[in-house]
Amino acid sequence: MFKISTNKVYHFKSNTRLVNQLTYSLVILLAISFSRNCLAQSKQALRYEIDAKRAEMTFTSKDALPRGREFKRLDSTYYVGWLFEGSYKFEHAADYLGYKAAATQLERSLLLLEKDFKSELKTRTNDVMTYLKVMKFHRDWDYNAYILMQAYSNMEEPANVWKLLQKCKQIDLQDEFVSDTYNYMAWTVHRNRFYTSKKYSFLKNSIDENEAYANKLIDSATLKIKRDAVLNKVFFGPKYEIEKMPSVWHYKSIIYTYQLNIESGGYYYDKLKSTPYFPANNYATFCAIQAKFGEAEHYYDASKNEDRSIDKRLNESYYYLSILNKYKGDNKKGIEELKELIKANGSTPGFGWYNLALSRNLIYDGQIEIAKRYAKRAEQFKEIHIGTTLGQSHYDFTSALTNLIIKIREIDAIKFNNKNWWYTPSDLTKIASLTIEKYGLQFLIINQFAENPERDRVIYKLFSTESTVSFDEILQLIEGFSTNYFLDRFKKEISKEKRYNVKRYYKLFVAKLLMKKGNYNEAKSYLDSILNEMLIDLEYEKLFLGRVYESLSICEKELNNQSNSIQYSLKLYSIYPQLVPFSGIKIPMRIHSNEKTMEQKSVIMGIKNANIEWTSNSNKNIPDVYINFSVKNKLPIIEYHVIQNGNNIVLPQSISYKKIDEIIRDLPYAIFGIGNDDKLIEITQEKK
């Protein structure tokens, strides 16, 4: 009995304890529930406060950063503070670290937004009241996803871009104001088209497959717009679909232009012309790839003059105008514009590209030493490629080719400065050293070619959309490679090329390669056919014509037609005099000078050591060089100008000097229209 009684007493005590524990637990649960309700009410009140404060500002407001941090202090679990701080950091980023800092905030914001408001985000409705309740979250997701995608893209992280776009695809907002999921998926594929699925899983295995995939994604964007329009026409009107379609036309025009499908590309550009979204820069490139340089310049000018005060990216128009200025022989204009641009923008994205463009214009103005400085500056700059299909591989290739052209020009300059360079040990040593450096750069470029699956489309295909160099730079590049391979290739291109204005450029390439093989008669036939072309643009194709005249002068000389050779060399001087000192051609000139003192006579003697055929021949096509010595403010002054056949080739100018060797070095170049920017800076500083 004892045991039984004991057991019963224990059971009773256990039940009493259980009741007490349950009662205690119930009290705790009620307290927690009450506390949570109070906390929820408090948090909701804080969120109301945050929403009220943010209503007075935008994500790009100057006080977005302090407000974002304030919102995070009030409620760090609410996405708004993270979004404002991330937006501010994105707007003020200019390098990898800046975009990384922005992305960290924006990732957190997007995560919290989806966590708390997923059902609202996935709501698709044509009911006005329902949509008004969720529209704020839709707009915030749309903007958040867009700038986070841009941050990833600017950090060259396409895998993260793609992952984010897949999330946007799942959310499926019924109105994407800026995120534009399918079009940006297409852009991401197109921008990385030269890679394969081995590098990025979302890609196909060839450029053609990637381009076809990008095109399908743009078609999917069209389908989404049509599907969204069924709901959105209630809120945004019956023209919703029409107003959204320009984004599709924009990316279609990019794809078709890259493929050199002029007809289809032109179709979509024509559609864009009737909208406020017409891309002047892209259309300028579309004109340039057809060798319609006048139209290209017009639209590049329109694009560069757009207000880009808040846009920290490469302004492609300035870069490509440097090439057009080179074609026109108006390098001094390009030099002035680019120097002003670099000074205004500083070391922001695009700085490296602008320095490469400036170096190019300086090269073709004959200012090799100064060009070298800007090329070096570009080489040492870590460029960020924002909002453009141009990437690091394009940048590295352009930089290497610019340096190669500089080495070639440096060798040519030594030969021009001293017509007896063969007998000068110091010049021979310099040429040998520069030649070794030139071969090193050629080897570097060959290695870059080997890793570039786009070389056939972008480098060897003249005037392609993704080319960052001119036809003339490509021409000088291939002269160091396999002649037979390129000769066969470019002969085929003449017959295959559908862009009529581009055919004559391939003829020039074939002629130059034939000359390299010693086939001067055949080369001359190609060059003669070019001159018979009635559509050559005398304003925008001066560099092209200059190369034709230069080649004809060499051919005629090799064929023992000395008189014809001289006439073509004089035509070269008349159209693009800055090319002559680096051509190896010794043109005849007449000199008229008033030297009297020993110093002045030594200057004239020094000039006559340059590779120029000084003559007294009365042929009216021979340039007359006028040099007048004087003294102003105790400084020796030389006034000079050049007239050819009654035309001022070099306008009257004056130059002061302190050292004879400097003027002997500079004056021979000056009579070929070659400037000296360092000298201009010195003069400006002296005036100040």
XYZ file of C-alpha atoms in Angstrom:
688
model
C 0.000 0.000 0.000
C 2.825 2.288 0.818
C 4.197 2.119 -2.512
C 0.831 2.596 -4.066
C 0.025 5.527 -1.766
C 3.371 7.009 -2.413
C 2.793 6.744 -6.079
C -0.559 8.478 -5.891
C 0.812 11.328 -3.808
C 3.655 11.755 -6.353
C 1.179 11.742 -9.215
C -0.851 14.436 -7.537
C 2.228 16.531 -6.910
C 3.325 16.076 -10.526
C -0.034 17.282 -11.805
C 0.128 20.347 -9.585
C 3.619 21.175 -10.875
C 2.473 20.692 -14.460
C -0.417 23.063 -13.931
C 1.934 25.631 -12.477
C 4.343 25.229 -15.411
C 1.533 25.560 -17.938
C 0.210 28.618 -16.171
C 3.679 30.183 -16.173
C 4.216 29.331 -19.823
C 0.861 30.811 -20.720
C 1.755 34.022 -18.951
C 5.112 34.135 -20.750
C 3.471 33.499 -24.129
C 0.917 36.199 -23.493
C 3.714 38.553 -22.460
C 5.754 37.693 -25.578
C 2.693 38.083 -27.775
C 1.903 41.416 -26.186
C 5.517 42.465 -26.517
C 5.598 41.396 -30.155
C 2.408 43.256 -30.885
C 3.834 46.331 -29.223
C 7.105 45.866 -31.114
C 5.247 45.321 -34.374
C 3.184 48.420 -33.732
C 6.370 50.308 -32.850
C 8.177 48.999 -35.972
C 5.180 49.823 -38.122
C 5.193 53.314 -36.674
C 8.896 53.664 -37.504
C 8.257 52.482 -41.054
C 5.461 54.998 -41.411
C 7.935 57.635 -40.250
C 10.535 56.444 -42.756
C 7.994 56.422 -45.574
C 6.851 59.910 -44.678
C 10.403 61.259 -44.717
C 11.368 59.548 -47.961
C 8.327 60.989 -49.714
C 10.118 64.345 -49.798
C 13.219 63.075 -51.588
C 14.511 60.907 -54.425
C 17.159 58.192 -54.525
C 19.570 60.614 -56.199
C 19.055 63.449 -53.687
C 22.238 64.946 -52.308
C 21.174 63.935 -48.778
C 20.364 60.333 -49.757
C 23.371 59.033 -47.800
C 22.643 60.625 -44.382
C 18.936 59.883 -44.769
C 19.658 56.289 -45.701
C 21.785 55.870 -42.578
C 19.082 57.502 -40.475
C 16.470 55.121 -41.861
C 18.722 52.156 -41.060
C 19.090 53.368 -37.452
C 15.323 53.650 -37.138
C 14.729 50.163 -38.600
C 17.598 48.171 -40.055
C 15.191 45.410 -41.139
C 13.373 47.776 -43.504
C 14.834 47.848 -47.016
C 14.453 51.604 -47.562
C 17.560 52.754 -45.672
C 19.756 50.228 -47.452
C 18.334 51.283 -50.811
C 18.950 54.994 -50.223
C 22.518 54.474 -49.014
C 23.254 52.047 -51.845
C 21.775 54.429 -54.406
C 23.925 57.290 -53.152
C 27.077 55.184 -53.266
C 26.219 53.965 -56.748
C 25.693 57.512 -58.050
C 29.060 58.605 -56.620
C 31.087 55.509 -57.550
C 33.849 55.787 -60.152
C 35.877 52.622 -59.619
C 35.574 48.989 -58.590
C 35.654 49.686 -54.850
C 32.969 52.336 -55.178
C 30.600 50.020 -57.048
C 31.400 47.173 -54.655
C 30.407 49.341 -51.679
C 27.166 50.261 -53.445
C 26.415 46.650 -54.375
C 26.769 45.501 -50.748
C 24.001 47.914 -49.686
C 21.797 47.189 -52.689
C 22.032 43.416 -52.260
C 20.803 43.770 -48.678
C 18.006 46.082 -49.767
C 16.779 43.696 -52.455
C 16.901 40.742 -50.044
C 14.801 42.565 -47.416
C 12.389 43.858 -50.028
C 11.703 40.357 -51.322
C 11.553 38.878 -47.800
C 8.885 41.284 -46.521
C 6.934 42.039 -49.671
C 7.231 39.044 -51.999
C 3.480 38.662 -52.418
C 3.129 42.356 -53.226
C 5.972 42.151 -55.757
C 4.416 39.182 -57.544
C 0.986 40.784 -57.695
C -0.185 41.328 -61.264
C -3.518 43.075 -61.591
C -5.638 45.417 -63.654
C -7.531 46.602 -60.580
C -6.574 50.186 -59.837
C -6.928 50.043 -56.050
C -4.984 46.784 -55.803
C -2.184 48.138 -57.993
C -1.912 51.373 -56.032
C -1.254 49.344 -52.878
C 1.698 47.507 -54.412
C 3.041 50.053 -56.886
C 5.545 51.546 -54.425
C 7.189 48.153 -53.903
C 7.215 47.471 -57.655
C 8.930 50.781 -58.360
C 11.488 50.266 -55.580
C 12.325 46.746 -56.787
C 12.569 48.007 -60.351
C 15.067 50.764 -59.476
C 16.975 48.645 -56.940
C 17.454 45.786 -59.393
C 18.475 48.172 -62.177
C 21.270 49.969 -60.318
C 22.492 46.742 -58.705
C 22.708 45.214 -62.178
C 24.648 48.269 -63.365
C 27.012 47.989 -60.397
C 27.696 44.312 -61.193
C 28.223 45.180 -64.847
C 30.627 47.985 -63.978
C 32.582 45.548 -61.797
C 32.741 43.129 -64.777
C 30.684 40.461 -62.964
C 28.349 39.136 -65.685
C 27.541 35.981 -63.692
C 26.023 38.134 -60.932
C 24.231 40.253 -63.532
C 22.653 37.139 -64.985
C 21.683 35.732 -61.569
C 19.980 39.004 -60.676
C 18.132 39.158 -63.995
C 16.865 35.624 -63.413
C 15.437 36.819 -60.091
C 13.767 39.724 -61.896
C 12.358 37.256 -64.386
C 10.820 35.252 -61.518
C 9.369 38.351 -59.850
C 7.908 39.358 -63.232
C 6.857 42.949 -62.479
C 3.919 43.971 -64.596
C 5.625 47.271 -65.459
C 9.433 47.447 -65.666
C 10.183 51.123 -65.826
C 13.997 50.784 -65.900
C 15.026 47.183 -65.168
C 13.957 45.864 -68.622
C 14.821 42.250 -67.778
C 14.832 40.481 -71.142
C 16.565 43.286 -73.021
C 19.309 43.425 -70.397
C 19.652 39.657 -70.580
C 20.177 40.089 -74.318
C 22.688 42.900 -73.688
C 24.588 40.727 -71.195
C 24.837 37.892 -73.717
C 25.883 40.271 -76.507
C 28.473 42.017 -74.329
C 30.065 38.638 -73.488
C 29.452 37.024 -76.894
C 33.118 36.081 -77.413
C 33.084 33.768 -74.366
C 31.430 30.361 -74.095
C 29.526 28.318 -71.525
C 32.850 27.156 -70.102
C 33.363 30.658 -68.717
C 29.753 31.690 -68.081
C 27.050 29.063 -67.859
C 24.372 31.311 -69.403
C 26.269 31.548 -72.732
C 26.269 29.305 -75.790
C 29.424 27.973 -77.428
C 30.121 30.397 -80.283
C 29.686 34.045 -81.186
C 26.978 33.192 -83.728
C 25.050 31.118 -81.189
C 25.326 33.858 -78.579
C 24.096 36.486 -81.021
C 21.151 34.283 -82.020
C 20.347 33.752 -78.329
C 20.507 37.490 -77.652
C 18.090 38.072 -80.529
C 15.626 35.533 -79.076
C 15.818 37.234 -75.689
C 14.890 40.548 -77.329
C 11.912 38.753 -78.903
C 10.981 37.601 -75.389
C 11.083 41.250 -74.311
C 8.497 41.974 -77.018
C 6.259 39.176 -75.741
C 6.509 40.462 -72.159
C 5.565 43.975 -73.241
C 2.502 42.603 -75.023
C 1.548 40.500 -71.977
C 2.040 43.441 -69.599
C 0.075 45.768 -71.865
C -3.105 43.763 -71.283
C -2.975 44.816 -67.605
C -1.232 48.183 -67.832
C -3.380 49.858 -70.460
C -5.893 50.407 -67.639
C -3.346 52.548 -65.731
C -1.045 53.924 -68.413
C -3.349 54.226 -71.395
C -3.870 52.336 -74.663
C -0.449 53.373 -76.057
C 1.473 51.469 -73.376
C 2.808 48.845 -75.802
C 3.832 51.433 -78.415
C 5.657 53.514 -75.801
C 7.583 50.477 -74.541
C 8.700 49.120 -77.905
C 11.601 51.580 -78.521
C 13.673 49.627 -75.971
C 13.271 46.537 -78.165
C 14.129 48.472 -81.327
C 17.217 49.873 -79.582
C 18.681 46.452 -78.828
C 17.634 45.041 -82.194
C 19.558 47.862 -83.894
C 22.668 47.030 -81.816
C 22.545 43.330 -82.719
C 21.985 43.891 -86.441
C 24.607 46.623 -86.670
C 27.166 44.324 -85.064
C 26.294 41.710 -87.680
C 26.776 44.360 -90.415
C 23.185 43.709 -91.452
C 22.735 47.233 -92.788
C 19.182 46.734 -94.044
C 17.770 45.398 -90.753
C 19.818 47.790 -88.635
C 18.603 50.717 -90.724
C 14.994 49.538 -90.341
C 15.146 49.774 -86.547
C 17.057 53.063 -86.546
C 14.360 54.531 -88.786
C 11.737 53.447 -86.249
C 13.759 54.986 -83.408
C 14.093 58.310 -85.231
C 10.402 58.997 -84.579
C 10.853 58.565 -80.814
C 12.567 60.585 -78.045
C 14.895 57.602 -77.515
C 16.832 57.859 -80.774
C 20.481 56.971 -79.910
C 22.567 59.550 -81.781
C 25.872 57.929 -80.801
C 24.840 54.460 -81.981
C 23.450 55.805 -85.223
C 26.678 57.723 -85.815
C 28.551 54.426 -85.561
C 26.001 52.865 -87.932
C 26.906 55.594 -90.456
C 30.657 55.217 -89.806
C 30.675 51.467 -90.532
C 29.271 52.330 -93.972
C 32.040 54.928 -94.486
C 29.419 57.693 -94.421
C 31.706 59.886 -92.383
C 29.914 63.208 -92.810
C 26.692 61.793 -91.344
C 28.672 60.021 -88.638
C 30.316 63.286 -87.557
C 26.948 65.048 -87.456
C 25.432 62.493 -85.084
C 28.571 62.113 -82.958
C 28.506 65.885 -82.475
C 24.837 65.696 -81.492
C 25.606 62.936 -79.005
C 28.649 64.548 -77.396
C 26.723 67.757 -76.800
C 24.009 66.004 -74.812
C 23.982 66.839 -71.101
C 25.981 64.082 -69.415
C 26.798 65.943 -66.235
C 25.567 63.088 -64.051
C 26.765 60.254 -66.243
C 30.186 58.876 -65.303
C 31.035 56.811 -68.340
C 32.992 56.894 -71.563
C 31.432 59.337 -74.012
C 32.103 57.241 -77.104
C 31.394 60.161 -79.405
C 34.577 61.979 -78.396
C 36.613 58.827 -78.858
C 35.295 58.035 -82.316
C 35.442 61.666 -83.429
C 39.206 61.436 -82.901
C 39.246 58.862 -85.700
C 37.087 61.023 -87.983
C 39.304 64.037 -87.281
C 42.262 61.911 -88.307
C 40.504 60.914 -91.540
C 39.831 64.606 -92.266
C 43.391 65.633 -91.463
C 41.962 67.867 -88.713
C 44.030 66.418 -85.883
C 44.622 69.775 -84.212
C 40.881 70.113 -83.596
C 40.837 66.659 -82.009
C 43.854 67.478 -79.827
C 42.233 70.643 -78.504
C 38.868 69.003 -77.775
C 40.338 65.962 -76.064
C 42.670 67.997 -73.859
C 39.718 70.063 -72.670
C 37.658 66.916 -72.067
C 40.399 65.204 -70.054
C 40.922 68.344 -67.986
C 37.187 68.647 -67.273
C 36.530 64.969 -66.447
C 39.695 63.998 -64.606
C 40.397 60.357 -63.775
C 36.836 59.107 -64.236
C 35.768 56.172 -66.448
C 36.735 57.040 -70.010
C 39.997 58.737 -68.983
C 42.106 55.966 -70.517
C 40.130 55.918 -73.766
C 40.392 59.712 -74.103
C 44.158 59.557 -73.643
C 44.396 56.888 -76.345
C 42.308 59.078 -78.650
C 44.506 62.094 -77.883
C 47.630 60.042 -78.530
C 46.172 59.000 -81.893
C 45.537 62.593 -83.011
C 49.015 63.606 -81.871
C 50.567 60.715 -83.830
C 48.839 61.771 -87.037
C 49.776 65.381 -86.399
C 53.383 64.194 -86.263
C 53.909 64.972 -82.545
C 55.358 61.595 -81.655
C 57.148 62.382 -78.397
C 54.048 64.009 -76.917
C 51.828 61.193 -78.215
C 54.048 58.732 -76.373
C 53.321 60.423 -73.035
C 49.553 60.155 -73.422
C 49.786 56.558 -74.625
C 51.815 55.729 -71.503
C 49.243 57.451 -69.314
C 46.475 55.330 -70.875
C 48.520 52.156 -70.486
C 48.971 52.794 -66.753
C 45.321 53.710 -66.108
C 42.857 51.092 -64.843
C 39.909 51.767 -67.115
C 36.334 50.855 -66.143
C 34.061 49.991 -69.067
C 30.608 51.337 -68.221
C 27.560 51.189 -70.476
C 29.511 50.056 -73.526
C 30.269 46.833 -75.357
C 33.907 47.892 -75.409
C 35.784 45.862 -72.810
C 39.274 45.303 -71.470
C 40.380 43.219 -74.462
C 39.489 46.124 -76.787
C 41.357 48.525 -74.522
C 44.491 46.383 -74.281
C 44.593 45.860 -78.048
C 44.126 49.575 -78.776
C 46.833 50.505 -76.288
C 49.297 47.968 -77.721
C 48.601 49.019 -81.319
C 48.976 52.715 -80.431
C 52.384 52.000 -78.924
C 53.347 49.960 -81.989
C 52.464 52.853 -84.319
C 54.523 55.176 -82.119
C 57.567 52.884 -82.429
C 57.184 52.788 -86.212
C 56.939 56.590 -86.297
C 59.986 56.994 -84.057
C 62.047 54.928 -86.501
C 60.693 56.966 -89.428
C 61.473 60.217 -87.600
C 65.149 59.317 -87.211
C 65.354 58.653 -90.935
C 63.636 61.950 -91.727
C 65.738 64.029 -89.337
C 68.978 62.793 -90.853
C 69.032 61.833 -94.517
C 72.461 60.279 -93.884
C 71.287 58.094 -90.994
C 72.929 55.034 -92.610
C 76.312 56.575 -91.842
C 75.512 57.773 -88.326
C 76.309 55.181 -85.614
C 74.102 56.829 -82.969
C 71.078 56.768 -85.304
C 71.753 53.173 -86.299
C 71.883 52.206 -82.620
C 68.587 53.969 -81.879
C 66.893 52.347 -84.855
C 68.129 48.912 -83.789
C 66.801 49.424 -80.263
C 63.426 50.719 -81.479
C 63.145 47.843 -83.948
C 63.576 45.322 -81.131
C 60.866 47.126 -79.142
C 58.637 47.107 -82.228
C 59.018 43.335 -82.620
C 58.176 42.918 -78.937
C 54.920 44.826 -79.394
C 54.075 42.821 -82.504
C 54.611 39.622 -80.526
C 52.316 40.948 -77.784
C 49.596 41.756 -80.311
C 49.928 38.323 -81.940
C 49.322 36.731 -78.543
C 46.282 38.951 -78.034
C 45.010 37.858 -81.447
C 45.386 34.211 -80.520
C 43.042 34.716 -77.561
C 40.540 36.893 -79.425
C 37.802 34.929 -81.227
C 36.452 38.215 -82.628
C 39.549 39.097 -84.647
C 37.934 38.071 -87.949
C 34.868 40.224 -87.242
C 36.416 43.235 -85.540
C 40.057 43.584 -86.598
C 40.248 42.120 -90.091
C 36.725 43.244 -91.023
C 37.132 46.923 -91.797
C 34.768 49.436 -90.181
C 33.117 47.004 -87.776
C 31.020 48.347 -84.898
C 33.372 47.032 -82.212
C 36.582 48.276 -83.807
C 38.402 50.864 -81.724
C 41.118 51.663 -84.263
C 41.190 53.141 -87.755
C 41.703 51.406 -91.084
C 45.160 52.992 -91.287
C 46.298 51.474 -87.994
C 45.085 48.044 -89.123
C 46.919 48.564 -92.422
C 50.200 49.204 -90.630
C 49.587 46.291 -88.284
C 49.068 43.602 -90.919
C 52.180 44.669 -92.843
C 54.138 42.933 -90.066
C 52.263 39.636 -90.455
C 51.620 36.994 -93.127
C 51.365 38.757 -96.478
C 49.915 35.824 -98.455
C 47.190 35.127 -95.883
C 45.937 38.707 -95.815
C 46.331 39.197 -99.544
C 44.032 36.268 -100.207
C 41.624 37.363 -97.496
C 41.245 40.966 -98.621
C 40.913 40.052 -102.296
C 37.900 37.934 -101.298
C 36.523 40.774 -99.194
C 36.421 43.063 -102.248
C 33.941 40.760 -103.955
C 31.978 39.857 -100.788
C 31.649 43.343 -99.263
C 28.107 44.737 -99.580
C 28.990 48.188 -98.224
C 29.933 49.964 -101.442
C 32.007 52.724 -99.827
C 34.116 50.172 -97.973
C 35.229 48.224 -101.058
C 37.854 50.804 -102.022
C 39.533 50.422 -98.627
C 40.025 46.715 -99.248
C 41.550 47.631 -102.633
C 44.094 49.821 -100.829
C 44.934 46.931 -98.495
C 45.437 44.573 -101.430
C 47.634 47.138 -103.192
C 49.829 47.629 -100.116
C 50.271 43.877 -99.700
C 51.121 43.456 -103.393
C 53.750 46.183 -102.994
C 55.230 44.245 -100.113
C 55.575 41.263 -102.456
C 57.177 43.482 -105.110
C 54.196 43.291 -107.499
C 54.149 47.018 -108.245
C 52.339 46.849 -111.572
C 49.421 44.903 -110.130
C 49.365 47.129 -107.065
C 49.227 50.204 -109.271
C 46.192 48.834 -111.127
C 44.274 48.600 -107.833
C 45.356 52.110 -106.851
C 44.371 53.534 -110.232
C 40.920 51.966 -109.919
C 40.507 53.705 -106.537
C 41.235 57.117 -108.059
C 38.579 56.443 -110.696
C 36.005 56.092 -107.906
C 33.595 59.034 -108.146
C 32.215 58.736 -104.583
C 35.418 59.511 -102.670
C 34.666 62.163 -100.075
C 37.368 64.818 -100.444
C 36.609 66.269 -97.001
C 36.494 63.099 -94.899
C 38.809 60.766 -96.821
C 42.012 62.800 -96.879
C 43.947 60.157 -94.975
C 42.687 57.497 -97.365
C 43.658 59.552 -100.436
C 46.976 60.405 -98.828
C 47.774 56.696 -98.482
C 46.745 56.113 -102.103
C 49.034 58.924 -103.347
C 51.852 57.708 -101.115
C 51.518 54.172 -102.494
C 51.352 55.380 -106.087
C 54.478 57.493 -105.568
C 56.360 54.427 -104.333
C 55.022 52.214 -107.150
C 55.958 54.719 -109.837
C 59.443 55.077 -108.388
C 59.936 51.317 -108.348
C 58.694 51.183 -111.945
C 61.246 53.898 -112.915
C 58.579 56.528 -113.584
C 60.320 59.246 -111.576
C 58.257 62.148 -112.884
C 54.962 60.426 -111.966
C 56.398 59.462 -108.592
C 57.185 63.102 -107.784
C 53.731 64.275 -108.884
C 52.021 61.786 -106.547
C 54.332 62.737 -103.672
C 53.375 66.384 -104.192
C 49.689 65.428 -104.156
C 50.332 63.651 -100.870
C 51.874 66.841 -99.470
C 48.932 68.949 -100.653
C 46.289 66.754 -99.042
C 47.970 65.440 -95.854
C 51.440 66.991 -95.357
C 51.870 65.503 -91.842
C 52.238 62.035 -93.394
C 55.247 62.929 -95.520
C 58.063 62.935 -92.920
C 57.073 59.389 -91.892
C 56.563 58.013 -95.392
C 60.206 57.680 -96.459
C 59.367 59.798 -99.508
C 61.791 62.614 -100.314
C 59.685 65.362 -101.869
C 61.122 68.396 -103.728
C 60.755 71.839 -102.096
C 62.064 75.314 -102.817
C 63.422 77.395 -99.968
C 63.354 81.194 -99.704
C 65.150 82.587 -96.659
C 66.906 85.741 -95.435
C 69.612 84.195 -93.255
C 72.539 86.504 -92.551
C 74.257 85.609 -89.302
C 76.264 82.463 -88.707
C 73.555 81.270 -86.337
C 70.853 81.768 -88.946
C 72.944 80.035 -91.598
C 73.511 77.089 -89.272
C 69.725 76.796 -88.854
C 69.261 76.628 -92.622
C 72.103 74.110 -92.929
C 70.477 71.997 -90.226
C 67.121 72.065 -92.004
C 68.778 70.953 -95.223
C 70.019 67.848 -93.452
C 66.429 66.575 -93.263
C 65.132 64.119 -95.858
C 63.860 66.803 -98.263
C 64.894 67.330 -101.875
C 65.747 71.032 -101.919
C 65.550 72.222 -105.518
C 65.334 75.261 -107.757
C 63.000 73.538 -110.219
C 60.320 75.956 -111.439
C 57.494 73.371 -111.439
C 54.485 75.213 -109.968
C 53.402 72.132 -107.979
C 56.613 72.186 -105.939
C 56.020 73.794 -102.510
C 57.724 77.113 -101.769
C 59.034 77.370 -98.205
C 59.453 80.918 -96.916
C 61.653 81.458 -93.835
C 62.248 84.911 -92.394
C 64.586 85.561 -89.464
C 64.017 88.496 -87.102
C 64.449 89.543 -83.482
C 61.659 90.598 -81.101
C 62.216 91.496 -77.444
C 65.790 90.200 -77.787
C 64.483 86.783 -78.777
C 65.317 85.320 -82.219
C 62.125 84.740 -84.198
C 61.517 82.669 -87.311
C 58.459 83.419 -89.416
C 57.551 80.731 -91.933
C 54.835 79.596 -94.303
C 54.472 77.251 -97.267
C 52.661 77.845 -100.548
C 51.977 75.166 -103.137
C 50.467 76.022 -106.489
C 49.060 79.254 -105.053
C 47.515 77.564 -102.020
C 48.586 78.095 -98.421
C 49.491 74.627 -97.164
C 51.069 76.010 -93.981
C 49.688 79.378 -92.934
C 52.086 82.149 -91.831
C 53.343 81.399 -88.337
C 56.177 82.438 -86.082
C 58.267 80.550 -83.608
C 60.809 81.729 -81.065
C 63.766 79.696 -79.931
C 66.531 79.742 -77.358
C 68.626 76.816 -78.584
C 69.700 76.244 -82.173
C 69.464 72.461 -81.935
C 65.791 72.749 -80.886
C 64.814 74.889 -83.866
C 66.817 72.668 -86.233
C 64.823 69.726 -84.875
C 61.379 71.428 -84.986
C 61.436 73.563 -88.128
C 61.597 70.729 -90.701
C 58.419 69.297 -89.145
C 56.755 72.701 -88.980
C 56.920 73.120 -92.753
C 54.856 69.922 -93.011
C 52.118 71.376 -90.821
C 53.255 69.459 -87.736
C 52.610 71.219 -84.441
C 54.393 71.248 -81.112
C 51.964 71.262 -78.207
C 54.742 71.515 -75.635
C 55.926 74.727 -77.282
C 52.393 76.125 -77.237
C 52.139 75.398 -73.517
C 55.461 77.161 -72.894
C 54.299 80.225 -74.851
C 50.990 80.296 -72.947
C 52.792 80.073 -69.611
C 55.200 82.851 -70.608
C 52.279 85.110 -71.563
C 50.645 84.464 -68.190
